[in-house]
mmCIF file of N, CA and C in Angstrom:
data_model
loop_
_atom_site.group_PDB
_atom_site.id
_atom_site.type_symbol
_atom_site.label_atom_id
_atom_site.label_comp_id
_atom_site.label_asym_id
_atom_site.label_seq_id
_atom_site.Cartn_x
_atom_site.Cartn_y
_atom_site.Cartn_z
ATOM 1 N N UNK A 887 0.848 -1.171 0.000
ATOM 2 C CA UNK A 887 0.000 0.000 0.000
ATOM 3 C C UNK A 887 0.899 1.242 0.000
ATOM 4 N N UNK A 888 0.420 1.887 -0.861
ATOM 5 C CA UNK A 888 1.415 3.734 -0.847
ATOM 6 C C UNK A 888 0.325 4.279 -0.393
ATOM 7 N N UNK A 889 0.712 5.302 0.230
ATOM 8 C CA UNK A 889 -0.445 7.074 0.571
ATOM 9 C C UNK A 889 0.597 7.600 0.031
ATOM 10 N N UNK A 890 0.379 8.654 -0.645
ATOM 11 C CA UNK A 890 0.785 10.109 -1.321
ATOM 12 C C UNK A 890 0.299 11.146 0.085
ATOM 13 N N UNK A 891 1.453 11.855 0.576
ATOM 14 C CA UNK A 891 0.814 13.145 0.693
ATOM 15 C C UNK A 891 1.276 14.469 0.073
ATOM 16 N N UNK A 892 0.358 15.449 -0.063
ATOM 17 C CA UNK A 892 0.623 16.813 -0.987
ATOM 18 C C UNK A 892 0.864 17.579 0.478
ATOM 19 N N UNK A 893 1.572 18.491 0.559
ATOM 20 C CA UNK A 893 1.869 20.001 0.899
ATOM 21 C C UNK A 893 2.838 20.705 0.045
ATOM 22 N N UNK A 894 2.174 22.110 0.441
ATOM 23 C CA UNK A 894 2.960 23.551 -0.488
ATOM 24 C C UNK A 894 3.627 22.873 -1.479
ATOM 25 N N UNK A 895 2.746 22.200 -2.425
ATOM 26 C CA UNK A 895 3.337 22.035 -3.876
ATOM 27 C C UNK A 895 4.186 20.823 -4.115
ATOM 28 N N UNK A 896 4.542 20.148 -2.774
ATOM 29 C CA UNK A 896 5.557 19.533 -3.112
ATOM 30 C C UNK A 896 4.445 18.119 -2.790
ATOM 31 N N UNK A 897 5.347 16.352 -3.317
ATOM 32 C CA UNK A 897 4.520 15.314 -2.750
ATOM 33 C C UNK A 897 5.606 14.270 -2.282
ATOM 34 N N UNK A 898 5.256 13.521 -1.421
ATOM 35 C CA UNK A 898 6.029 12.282 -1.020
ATOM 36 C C UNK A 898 5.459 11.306 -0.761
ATOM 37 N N UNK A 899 5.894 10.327 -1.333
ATOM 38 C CA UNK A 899 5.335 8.968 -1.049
ATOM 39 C C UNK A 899 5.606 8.216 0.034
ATOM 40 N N UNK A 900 4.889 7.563 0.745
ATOM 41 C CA UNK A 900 4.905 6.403 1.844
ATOM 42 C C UNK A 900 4.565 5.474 1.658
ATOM 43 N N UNK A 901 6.202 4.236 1.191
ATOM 44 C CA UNK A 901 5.005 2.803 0.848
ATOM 45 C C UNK A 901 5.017 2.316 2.560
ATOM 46 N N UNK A 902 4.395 0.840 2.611
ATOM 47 C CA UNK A 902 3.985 0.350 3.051
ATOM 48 C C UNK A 902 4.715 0.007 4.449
ATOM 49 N N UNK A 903 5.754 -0.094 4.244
ATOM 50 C CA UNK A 903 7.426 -0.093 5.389
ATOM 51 C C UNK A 903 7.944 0.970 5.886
ATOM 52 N N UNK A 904 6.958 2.379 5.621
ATOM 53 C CA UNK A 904 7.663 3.764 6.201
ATOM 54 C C UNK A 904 8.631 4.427 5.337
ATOM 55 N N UNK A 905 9.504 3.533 4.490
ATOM 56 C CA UNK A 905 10.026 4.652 3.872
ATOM 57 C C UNK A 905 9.520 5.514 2.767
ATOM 58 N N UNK A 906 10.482 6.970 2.774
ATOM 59 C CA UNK A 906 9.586 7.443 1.820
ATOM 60 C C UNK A 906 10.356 7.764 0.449
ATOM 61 N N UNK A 907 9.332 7.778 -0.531
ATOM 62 C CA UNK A 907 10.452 8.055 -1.830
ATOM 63 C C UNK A 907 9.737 9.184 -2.364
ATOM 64 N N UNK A 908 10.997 10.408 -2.628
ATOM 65 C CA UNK A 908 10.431 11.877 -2.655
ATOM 66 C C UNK A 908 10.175 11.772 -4.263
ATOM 67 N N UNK A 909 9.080 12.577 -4.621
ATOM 68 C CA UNK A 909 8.862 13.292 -6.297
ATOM 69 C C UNK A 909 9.852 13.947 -6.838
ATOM 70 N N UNK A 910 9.841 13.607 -8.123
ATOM 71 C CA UNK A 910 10.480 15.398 -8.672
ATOM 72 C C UNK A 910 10.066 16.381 -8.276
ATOM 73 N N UNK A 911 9.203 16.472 -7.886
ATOM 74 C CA UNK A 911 8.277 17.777 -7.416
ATOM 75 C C UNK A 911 9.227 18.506 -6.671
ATOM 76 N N UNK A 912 9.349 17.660 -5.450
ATOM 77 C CA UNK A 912 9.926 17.614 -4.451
ATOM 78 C C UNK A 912 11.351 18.553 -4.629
ATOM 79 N N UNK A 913 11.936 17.678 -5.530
ATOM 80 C CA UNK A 913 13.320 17.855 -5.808
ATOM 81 C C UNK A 913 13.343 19.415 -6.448
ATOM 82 N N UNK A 914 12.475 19.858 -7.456
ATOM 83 C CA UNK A 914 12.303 21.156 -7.833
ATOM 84 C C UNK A 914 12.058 21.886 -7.095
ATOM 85 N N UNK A 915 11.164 21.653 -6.332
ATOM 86 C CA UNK A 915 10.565 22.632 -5.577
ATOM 87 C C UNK A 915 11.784 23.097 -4.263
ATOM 88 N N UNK A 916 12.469 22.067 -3.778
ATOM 89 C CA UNK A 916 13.757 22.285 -3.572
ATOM 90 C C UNK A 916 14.990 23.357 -3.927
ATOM 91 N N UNK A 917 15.258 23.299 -5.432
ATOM 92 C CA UNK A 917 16.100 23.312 -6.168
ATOM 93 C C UNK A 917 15.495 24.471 -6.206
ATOM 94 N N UNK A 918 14.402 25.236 -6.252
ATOM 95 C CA UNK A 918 13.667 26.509 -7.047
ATOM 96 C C UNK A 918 13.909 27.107 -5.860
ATOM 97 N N UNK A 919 13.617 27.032 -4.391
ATOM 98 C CA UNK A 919 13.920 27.629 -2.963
ATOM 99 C C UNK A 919 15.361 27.815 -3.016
ATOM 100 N N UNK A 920 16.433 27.150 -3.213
ATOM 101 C CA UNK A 920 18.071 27.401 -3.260
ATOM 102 C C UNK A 920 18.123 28.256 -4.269
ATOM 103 N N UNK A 921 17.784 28.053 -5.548
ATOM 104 C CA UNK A 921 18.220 29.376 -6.707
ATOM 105 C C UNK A 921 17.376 30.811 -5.636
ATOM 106 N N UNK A 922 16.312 30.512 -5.125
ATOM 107 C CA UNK A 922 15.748 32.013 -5.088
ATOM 108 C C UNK A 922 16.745 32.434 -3.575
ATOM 109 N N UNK A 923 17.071 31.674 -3.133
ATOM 110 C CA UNK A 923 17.787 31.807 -1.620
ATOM 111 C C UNK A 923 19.220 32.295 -2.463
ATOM 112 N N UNK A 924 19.984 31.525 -3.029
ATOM 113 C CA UNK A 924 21.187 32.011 -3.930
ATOM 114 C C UNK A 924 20.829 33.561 -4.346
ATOM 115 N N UNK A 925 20.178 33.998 -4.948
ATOM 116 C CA UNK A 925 19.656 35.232 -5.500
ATOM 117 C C UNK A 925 19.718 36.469 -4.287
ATOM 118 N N UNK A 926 19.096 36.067 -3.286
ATOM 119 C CA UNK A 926 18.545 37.109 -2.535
ATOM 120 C C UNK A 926 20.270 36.925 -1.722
ATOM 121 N N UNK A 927 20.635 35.831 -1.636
ATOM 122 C CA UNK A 927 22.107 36.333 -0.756
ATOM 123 C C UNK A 927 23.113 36.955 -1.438
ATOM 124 N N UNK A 928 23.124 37.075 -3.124
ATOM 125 C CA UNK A 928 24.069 37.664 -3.854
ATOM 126 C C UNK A 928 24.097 38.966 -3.377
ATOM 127 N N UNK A 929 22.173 39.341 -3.825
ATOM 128 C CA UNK A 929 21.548 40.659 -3.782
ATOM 129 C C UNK A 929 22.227 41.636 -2.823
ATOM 130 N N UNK A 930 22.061 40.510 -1.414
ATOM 131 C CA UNK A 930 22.447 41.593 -0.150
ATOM 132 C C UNK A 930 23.702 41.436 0.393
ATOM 133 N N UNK A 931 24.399 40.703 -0.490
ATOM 134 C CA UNK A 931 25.853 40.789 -0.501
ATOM 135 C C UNK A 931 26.405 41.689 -1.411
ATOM 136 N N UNK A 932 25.908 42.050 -2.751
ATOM 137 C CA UNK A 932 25.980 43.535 -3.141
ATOM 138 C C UNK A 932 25.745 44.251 -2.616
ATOM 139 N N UNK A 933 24.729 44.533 -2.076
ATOM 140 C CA UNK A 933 24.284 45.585 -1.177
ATOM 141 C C UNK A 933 25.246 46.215 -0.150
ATOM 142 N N UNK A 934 25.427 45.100 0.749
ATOM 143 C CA UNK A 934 26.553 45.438 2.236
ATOM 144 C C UNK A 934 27.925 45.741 0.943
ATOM 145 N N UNK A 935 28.381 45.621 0.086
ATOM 146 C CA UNK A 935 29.465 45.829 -0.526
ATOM 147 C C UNK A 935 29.243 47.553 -1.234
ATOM 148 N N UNK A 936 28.264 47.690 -1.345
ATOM 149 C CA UNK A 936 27.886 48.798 -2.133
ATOM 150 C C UNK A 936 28.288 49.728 -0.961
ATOM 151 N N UNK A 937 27.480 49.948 0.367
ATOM 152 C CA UNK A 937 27.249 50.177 1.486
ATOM 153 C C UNK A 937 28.692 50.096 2.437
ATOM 154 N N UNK A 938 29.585 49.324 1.872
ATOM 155 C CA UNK A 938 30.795 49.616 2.629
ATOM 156 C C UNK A 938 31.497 50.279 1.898
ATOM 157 N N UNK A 939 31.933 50.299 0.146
ATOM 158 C CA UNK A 939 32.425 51.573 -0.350
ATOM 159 C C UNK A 939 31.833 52.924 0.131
ATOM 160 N N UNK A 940 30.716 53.436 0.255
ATOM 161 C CA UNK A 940 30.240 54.528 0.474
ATOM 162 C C UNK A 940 30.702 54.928 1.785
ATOM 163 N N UNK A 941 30.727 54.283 2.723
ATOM 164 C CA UNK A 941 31.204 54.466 4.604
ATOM 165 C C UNK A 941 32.619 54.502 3.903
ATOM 166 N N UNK A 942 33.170 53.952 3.736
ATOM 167 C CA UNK A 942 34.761 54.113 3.166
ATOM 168 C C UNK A 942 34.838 55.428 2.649
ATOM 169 N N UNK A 943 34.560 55.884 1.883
ATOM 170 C CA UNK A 943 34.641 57.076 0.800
ATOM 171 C C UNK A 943 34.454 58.077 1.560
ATOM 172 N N UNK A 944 33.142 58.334 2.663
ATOM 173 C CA UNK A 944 32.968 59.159 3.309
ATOM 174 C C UNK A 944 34.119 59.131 4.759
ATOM 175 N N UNK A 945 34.168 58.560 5.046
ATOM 176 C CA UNK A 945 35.444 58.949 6.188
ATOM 177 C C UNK A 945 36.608 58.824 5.445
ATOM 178 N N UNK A 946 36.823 58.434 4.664
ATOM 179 C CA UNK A 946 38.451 58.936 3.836
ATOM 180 C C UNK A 946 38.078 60.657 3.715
ATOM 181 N N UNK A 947 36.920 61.118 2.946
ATOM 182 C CA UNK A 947 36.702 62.433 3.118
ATOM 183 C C UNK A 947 36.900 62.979 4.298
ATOM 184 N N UNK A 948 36.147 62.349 5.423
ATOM 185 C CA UNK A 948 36.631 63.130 6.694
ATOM 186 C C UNK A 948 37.692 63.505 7.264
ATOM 187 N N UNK A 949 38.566 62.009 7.142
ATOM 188 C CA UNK A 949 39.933 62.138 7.764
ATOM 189 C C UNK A 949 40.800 63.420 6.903
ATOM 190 N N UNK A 950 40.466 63.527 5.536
ATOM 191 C CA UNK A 950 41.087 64.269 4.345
ATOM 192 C C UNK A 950 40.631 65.727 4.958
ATOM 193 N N UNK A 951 39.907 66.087 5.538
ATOM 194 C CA UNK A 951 39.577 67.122 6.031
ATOM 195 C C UNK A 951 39.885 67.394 7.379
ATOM 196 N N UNK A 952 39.823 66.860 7.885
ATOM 197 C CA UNK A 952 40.295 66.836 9.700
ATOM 198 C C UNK A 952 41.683 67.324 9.020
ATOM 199 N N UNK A 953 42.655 66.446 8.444
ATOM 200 C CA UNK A 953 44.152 66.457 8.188
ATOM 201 C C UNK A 953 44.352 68.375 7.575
ATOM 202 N N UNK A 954 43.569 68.511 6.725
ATOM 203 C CA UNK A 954 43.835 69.680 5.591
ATOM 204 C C UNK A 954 43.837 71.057 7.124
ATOM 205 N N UNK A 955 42.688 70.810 8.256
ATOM 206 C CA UNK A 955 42.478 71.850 9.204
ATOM 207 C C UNK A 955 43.494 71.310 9.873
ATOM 208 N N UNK A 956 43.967 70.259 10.251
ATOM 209 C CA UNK A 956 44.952 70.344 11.513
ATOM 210 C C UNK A 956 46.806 71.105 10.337
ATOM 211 N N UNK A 957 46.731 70.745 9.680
ATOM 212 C CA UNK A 957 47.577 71.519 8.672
ATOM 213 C C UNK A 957 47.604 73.233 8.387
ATOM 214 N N UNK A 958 46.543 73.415 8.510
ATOM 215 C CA UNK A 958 46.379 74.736 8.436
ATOM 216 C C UNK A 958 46.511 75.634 9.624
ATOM 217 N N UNK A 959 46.108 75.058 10.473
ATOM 218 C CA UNK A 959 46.427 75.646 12.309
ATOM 219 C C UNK A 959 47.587 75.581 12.398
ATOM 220 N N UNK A 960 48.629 74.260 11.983
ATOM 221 C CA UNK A 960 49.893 74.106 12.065
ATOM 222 C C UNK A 960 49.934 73.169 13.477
ATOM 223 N N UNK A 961 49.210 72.451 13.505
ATOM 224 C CA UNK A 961 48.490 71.594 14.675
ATOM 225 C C UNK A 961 49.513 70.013 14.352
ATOM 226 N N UNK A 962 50.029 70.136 13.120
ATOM 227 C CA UNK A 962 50.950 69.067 12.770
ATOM 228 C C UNK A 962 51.605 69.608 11.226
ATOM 229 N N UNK A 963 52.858 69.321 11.126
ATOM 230 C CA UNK A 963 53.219 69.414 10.010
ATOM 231 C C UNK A 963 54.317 68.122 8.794
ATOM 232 N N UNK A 964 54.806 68.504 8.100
ATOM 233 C CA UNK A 964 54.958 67.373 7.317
ATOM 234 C C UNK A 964 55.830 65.930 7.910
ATOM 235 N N UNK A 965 56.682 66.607 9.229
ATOM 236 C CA UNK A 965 57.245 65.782 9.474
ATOM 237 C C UNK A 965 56.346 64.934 10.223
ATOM 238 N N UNK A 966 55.279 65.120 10.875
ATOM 239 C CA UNK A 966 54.450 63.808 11.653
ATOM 240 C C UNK A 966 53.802 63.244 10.497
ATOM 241 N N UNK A 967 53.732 63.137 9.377
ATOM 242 C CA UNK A 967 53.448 62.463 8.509
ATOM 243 C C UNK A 967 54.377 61.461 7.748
ATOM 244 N N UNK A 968 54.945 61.065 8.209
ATOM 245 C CA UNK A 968 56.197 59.969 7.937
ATOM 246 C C UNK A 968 55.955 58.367 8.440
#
């Protein structure tokens, strides 16, 4: 005797001894959750990469400016830059 059961798209079989032998379904429906999981971790791994050039860029500006005023006060000069 087999029972089939269905959930969210996917099906698995149960013969008669408990074990079960999965569908293709199964296996796609699988395989379709990892590509969309692959996707969305690229996504927001661009993202945090995008998002750390910009924090980079902006405090290189800062420090570039802190440096240009402590230069100009005479608060340090070329030799502490060595």
């Amino acid at each position: 005797m087999t029972r089939v059961v269905r959930f969210a798209g996917c099906s698995s079989r149960s013969s008669h001894d408990g074990s079960r032998r999965h569908s293709s379904t199964l296996r796609g429906t699988r395989r379709a959750a990892a590509d969309e999981l692959d996707r969305d971790v690229a996504r927001g791994t661009a993202q945090i990469a995008r998002t750390w050039v910009r924090l980079d860029r902006e405090r290189m500006r800062r420090d570039a400016e802190l440096l240009g005023i402590a230069l100009d006060r005479d608060l340090i000069d070329a030799g502490d830059l060595h």
